[in-house]
Short mmCIF file of C-alpha atoms in Angstrom, two decimals:
data_model
loop_
_atom_site.label_atom_id
_atom_site.label_comp_id
_atom_site.label_asym_id
_atom_site.label_seq_id
_atom_site.Cartn_x
_atom_site.Cartn_y
_atom_site.Cartn_z
CA PHE M 1 20.06 0.87 7.02
CA ASP M 2 17.39 2.17 9.42
CA GLU M 3 17.69 5.37 11.47
CA ALA M 4 16.45 3.66 14.64
CA LEU M 5 18.06 0.23 14.24
CA GLY M 6 21.29 1.25 12.51
CA ILE M 7 22.87 -0.98 9.86
CA ILE M 8 21.69 -4.58 9.59
CA THR M 9 23.47 -7.25 7.58
CA GLY M 10 22.89 -10.95 6.96
CA ALA M 11 25.46 -13.65 6.27
CA HIS M 12 25.76 -17.13 4.81
CA ASN M 13 26.49 -18.51 8.29
CA HIS M 14 22.82 -17.95 9.22
CA LYS M 15 23.63 -14.88 11.35
CA LEU M 16 22.00 -11.46 11.45
CA HIS M 17 24.28 -8.59 12.56
CA PHE M 18 23.31 -5.18 13.98
CA PHE M 19 25.76 -2.25 13.78
CA GLU M 20 25.70 1.28 15.17
CA THR M 21 27.39 4.23 13.48
CA LYS M 22 30.05 6.01 15.51
CA GLY M 23 31.22 8.95 13.43
CA ALA M 24 32.75 7.43 10.32
CA ALA M 25 33.07 3.99 11.92
CA LEU M 26 30.73 1.07 12.57
CA GLN M 27 30.38 -0.56 15.96
CA HIS M 28 29.01 -4.08 16.22
CA ARG M 29 26.03 -4.00 18.58
CA THR M 30 24.66 -7.55 18.56
CA GLU M 31 24.20 -10.62 16.41
CA ALA M 32 21.53 -13.29 16.15
CA MET M 33 21.97 -16.90 15.03
CA LEU M 34 18.77 -17.56 13.10
CA GLY M 35 19.62 -21.10 12.01
CA GLU M 36 17.43 -20.95 8.90
CA GLY M 37 20.14 -21.07 6.25
CA PRO M 38 22.01 -18.26 4.47
CA ILE M 39 20.26 -14.88 4.55
CA ASN M 40 19.22 -13.53 1.15
CA ALA M 41 17.34 -10.30 1.95
CA ILE M 42 16.47 -7.98 4.86
CA ARG M 43 13.68 -5.37 5.09
CA VAL M 44 12.81 -3.13 8.03
CA ALA M 45 9.07 -2.70 8.61
CA GLY M 46 7.66 0.79 8.94
CA HIS M 47 4.11 -0.27 9.74
CA PRO M 48 2.86 0.62 13.26
CA SER M 49 1.61 -2.94 13.83
CA VAL M 50 5.20 -4.26 13.86
CA PRO M 51 7.35 -1.33 15.09
CA GLY M 52 11.08 -1.92 14.72
CA GLU M 53 10.74 -5.41 13.31
CA VAL M 54 13.04 -6.78 10.63
CA PHE M 55 11.80 -9.23 8.01
CA VAL M 56 14.50 -11.68 6.90
CA ALA M 57 14.39 -13.92 3.80
CA CYS M 58 16.18 -17.22 4.43
CA TYR M 59 17.56 -19.97 2.23
CA ASN M 60 15.45 -22.72 3.79
CA GLY M 61 12.19 -21.08 2.68
CA ALA M 62 11.34 -19.17 5.86
CA ILE M 63 10.72 -15.46 6.31
CA LEU M 64 11.54 -14.49 9.90
CA ARG M 65 10.29 -11.53 11.89
CA VAL M 66 13.10 -10.36 14.16
CA ASP M 67 12.99 -7.59 16.77
CA ALA M 68 15.66 -4.98 17.56
CA ARG M 69 17.33 -7.34 20.08
CA GLY M 70 17.77 -10.02 17.42
CA GLU M 71 15.06 -12.29 18.82
CA VAL M 72 12.71 -14.12 16.45
CA CYS M 73 9.11 -13.05 17.08
CA GLY M 74 7.37 -14.66 14.13
CA ARG M 75 7.68 -16.83 11.01
CA VAL M 76 6.05 -16.56 7.61
CA ARG M 77 6.14 -19.78 5.58
CA VAL M 78 4.72 -19.34 2.10
CA HIS M 79 7.51 -20.86 -0.05
CA ASP M 80 8.98 -24.34 -0.48
CA GLY M 81 12.35 -23.14 -1.78
CA ALA M 82 14.90 -20.50 -0.87
CA VAL M 83 13.38 -17.04 -0.48
CA LYS M 84 15.41 -14.87 -2.86
CA SER M 85 13.95 -11.47 -2.00
CA LEU M 86 11.11 -9.69 -0.22
CA ARG M 87 9.55 -6.23 -0.03
CA LEU M 88 7.10 -4.64 2.39
CA HIS M 89 4.13 -2.55 1.30
CA PRO M 90 4.55 1.18 2.02
CA VAL M 91 1.18 1.42 3.81
CA GLU M 92 -0.50 -1.96 4.35
CA PRO M 93 0.77 -4.70 6.72
CA VAL M 94 1.58 -6.91 3.74
CA GLY M 95 4.76 -8.30 2.22
CA VAL M 96 5.68 -9.74 -1.16
CA SER M 97 8.35 -12.37 -1.67
CA CYS M 98 9.86 -14.52 -4.42
CA CYS M 99 11.48 -17.91 -4.41
CA ALA M 100 14.07 -20.10 -6.12
CA GLY M 101 11.21 -22.48 -6.98
CA GLY M 102 9.69 -19.83 -9.24
CA THR M 103 6.86 -18.77 -6.94
CA LEU M 104 5.84 -15.22 -6.11
CA CYS M 105 3.21 -14.31 -3.52
CA SER M 106 1.91 -11.61 -1.21
CA TRP M 107 1.11 -12.28 2.44
CA THR M 108 0.00 -10.59 5.63
CA PHE M 109 2.44 -10.08 8.49
CA ASP M 110 0.64 -12.94 10.27
CA GLY M 111 1.62 -15.31 7.45
CA GLU M 112 -1.67 -15.57 5.55
CA VAL M 113 -1.28 -15.73 1.75
CA ARG M 114 -3.16 -12.95 -0.04
CA HIS M 115 -2.27 -13.66 -3.65
CA ARG M 116 -0.10 -16.06 -5.60
CA PHE M 117 1.31 -14.75 -8.87
CA PRO M 118 1.77 -17.64 -11.33
CA GLY M 119 3.60 -17.06 -14.58
CA HIS M 120 7.36 -17.24 -14.12
CA MET M 121 9.00 -20.40 -15.46
CA ALA M 122 12.30 -20.26 -13.53
CA ILE M 123 13.93 -18.83 -10.39
CA VAL M 124 12.49 -15.44 -9.43
CA ASP M 125 15.47 -13.40 -8.27
CA ASP M 126 13.91 -10.12 -7.15
CA VAL M 127 10.65 -8.30 -6.53
CA ASP M 128 9.67 -4.71 -5.76
CA ILE M 129 6.55 -2.66 -4.97
CA ASP M 130 6.10 0.70 -6.66
CA PRO M 131 6.07 3.87 -4.49
CA THR M 132 2.26 4.15 -4.68
CA GLY M 133 1.80 0.54 -3.54
CA GLU M 134 -0.32 -0.29 -6.59
CA LEU M 135 2.08 -2.38 -8.68
CA ILE M 136 4.49 -5.26 -8.17
CA ALA M 137 7.46 -5.96 -10.44
CA SER M 138 9.40 -9.23 -10.57
CA VAL M 139 12.34 -10.55 -12.60
CA SER M 140 13.18 -14.17 -13.30
CA ARG M 141 15.75 -16.34 -15.01
CA ASP M 142 13.08 -16.98 -17.62
CA PHE M 143 14.41 -13.61 -18.96
CA THR M 144 11.24 -11.65 -18.24
CA LEU M 145 10.15 -8.66 -16.21
CA LYS M 146 6.53 -9.03 -15.09
CA ILE M 147 4.23 -6.33 -13.74
CA TRP M 148 1.32 -7.26 -11.46
CA ASP M 149 -1.61 -5.49 -9.86
CA PHE M 150 -1.01 -5.53 -6.10
CA ALA M 151 -4.69 -5.46 -5.12
CA ASP M 152 -6.01 -8.36 -7.19
CA GLY M 153 -2.88 -10.24 -8.30
CA ARG M 154 -3.60 -9.71 -12.01
CA LEU M 155 -0.70 -9.92 -14.49
CA MET M 156 -0.57 -6.56 -16.28
CA ASP M 157 2.51 -6.94 -18.48
CA SER M 158 5.31 -9.35 -19.34
CA ILE M 159 8.41 -7.81 -20.88
CA ALA M 160 11.17 -9.82 -22.57
CA LEU M 161 14.67 -8.75 -21.50
CA GLY M 162 16.73 -10.66 -24.05
CA ARG M 163 18.70 -13.82 -23.27
CA ARG M 164 20.67 -12.55 -20.28
CA SER M 165 19.35 -13.49 -16.85
CA PRO M 166 18.23 -10.49 -14.78
CA LYS M 167 19.37 -10.26 -11.16
CA ALA M 168 17.85 -7.28 -9.31
CA LEU M 169 15.31 -4.52 -9.81
CA CYS M 170 13.73 -1.43 -8.31
CA PHE M 171 10.95 0.97 -9.20
CA LEU M 172 12.37 4.37 -10.07
CA SER M 173 8.79 5.63 -10.25
CA ARG M 174 5.39 4.08 -10.82
CA SER M 175 6.05 3.99 -14.56
CA THR M 176 9.78 3.23 -14.65
CA VAL M 177 11.58 0.06 -13.56
CA ILE M 178 15.35 -0.41 -13.37
CA VAL M 179 16.66 -3.97 -13.86
CA SER M 180 20.21 -5.30 -13.47
CA ASN M 181 21.65 -8.52 -14.86
CA TYR M 182 24.52 -10.96 -14.40
CA TRP M 183 26.52 -9.29 -17.21
CA GLY M 184 26.93 -5.91 -15.50
CA GLU M 185 24.18 -4.14 -17.43
CA LEU M 186 21.41 -1.84 -16.22
CA ILE M 187 18.10 -1.80 -18.08
CA ARG M 188 15.59 1.05 -17.79
CA VAL M 189 12.04 0.06 -18.75
CA ASP M 190 9.36 2.68 -19.36
CA LEU M 191 6.07 0.93 -18.63
CA ASP M 192 3.99 3.60 -20.37
CA SER M 193 5.85 3.80 -23.68
CA GLY M 194 7.48 0.37 -23.70
CA LYS M 195 10.90 1.94 -24.41
CA ILE M 196 13.93 0.09 -23.06
CA LEU M 197 17.41 1.56 -22.47
CA VAL M 198 20.36 -0.79 -21.83
CA ARG M 199 23.77 0.38 -20.64
CA GLN M 200 26.90 -1.53 -19.62
CA ILE M 201 27.95 -0.40 -16.13
CA ALA M 202 30.15 -3.02 -14.48
CA ALA M 203 32.64 -5.73 -15.42
CA ASN M 204 30.56 -8.40 -13.70
CA GLY M 205 26.99 -8.93 -12.56
CA ILE M 206 25.11 -6.23 -10.65
CA SER M 207 23.75 -7.86 -7.52
CA ALA M 208 21.60 -4.99 -6.21
CA VAL M 209 20.16 -1.69 -7.38
CA ALA M 210 18.32 0.92 -5.30
CA LYS M 211 17.21 4.55 -5.35
CA HIS M 212 19.47 7.03 -3.57
CA GLY M 213 18.09 10.55 -3.63
CA GLU M 214 18.03 11.69 -7.25
CA HIS M 215 20.36 8.86 -8.27
CA LEU M 216 20.55 5.07 -8.33
CA VAL M 217 23.13 2.94 -6.54
CA ALA M 218 24.27 -0.31 -8.18
CA ALA M 219 26.52 -2.84 -6.40
CA SER M 220 28.52 -5.25 -8.56
CA TYR M 221 30.39 -8.51 -8.11
CA ASP M 222 33.34 -6.71 -9.72
CA GLY M 223 33.94 -4.97 -6.38
CA GLY M 224 32.51 -1.58 -7.31
CA VAL M 225 29.51 0.42 -6.11
CA TYR M 226 28.26 2.79 -8.81
CA LEU M 227 26.26 6.02 -8.48
CA ILE M 228 24.03 6.20 -11.56
CA ARG M 229 22.17 9.05 -13.26
CA PRO M 230 18.66 7.69 -13.97
CA SER M 231 18.14 9.91 -17.05
CA ASP M 232 20.68 8.06 -19.22
CA LEU M 233 22.10 5.39 -16.86
CA SER M 234 25.53 7.03 -16.96
CA VAL M 235 27.96 6.66 -14.04
CA ALA M 236 28.21 9.76 -11.83
CA ASN M 237 30.66 8.28 -9.32
CA GLU M 238 32.24 5.00 -8.27
CA LEU M 239 33.34 3.62 -4.92
CA ARG M 240 35.78 0.72 -4.83
CA CYS M 241 37.61 -1.04 -2.03
CA MET M 242 38.68 -4.04 -4.14
CA THR M 243 39.09 -5.08 -7.75
CA GLN M 244 37.96 -8.49 -8.86
CA ARG M 245 40.82 -10.61 -10.16
CA LEU M 246 39.73 -12.16 -13.45
CA THR M 247 42.92 -14.21 -13.96
CA PRO M 248 44.85 -16.28 -11.40
CA SER M 249 47.76 -14.54 -9.71
CA PRO M 250 51.30 -15.74 -10.53
CA ARG M 251 51.58 -17.24 -7.03
CA PHE M 252 48.36 -19.24 -7.55
CA ARG M 253 49.59 -20.51 -10.94
CA SER M 254 52.88 -21.63 -9.41
CA LEU M 255 51.06 -23.48 -6.61
CA ALA M 256 48.75 -25.12 -9.12
CA ARG M 257 51.75 -26.66 -10.88
#
């Protein structure tokens, strides 16, 4: 969501969609066929050098710069595999992205690589930049959370997360990282003390986690969106428009016979 652009979504059919809010409803404003594979992540730039531009991570390895009309105005190609996630620096005209091939790198908005961050041994699913812009965090299916120095690309910490693949992350503060995994858990990591808190939240994997005021929001494959208290990772509220069916319906079983 962006106050100027409205709500922007990406789909597996290669399309980017722009919506406007009309009271409690959404109105479809325009769509753009990007043709670069399924869309994995979208970030709206706040830097004055690219006003109103949207950065889109695509399955074919491209990061597209798209304007408010849905027209492509630039391409960043720094990965060979599907771009899983990207973040934009809060001040500098620089982005950070991660890839299914295990690579992680920072780049200028013109597409020049600033740093490559070697170290992960499997798919890197998500990346974030801390609110001060000094640190980068990444999670991978090698079961680790890694912390990097944004300015020089130096690895500062590597934290084992057990044997359950992480999925998403966000900085709660400069010293606290929240990680989700494919088993419906949230993990709070204190970078200063090294303390780790794990709490079961959902009945299936948590695909995204983000700050929302004083809370966190976690979206799960089980069909729920959870409002989380950061202090103890307890659930403050839950929104649900569907419930995942874990067993086949009787009608499906009869058809299968």
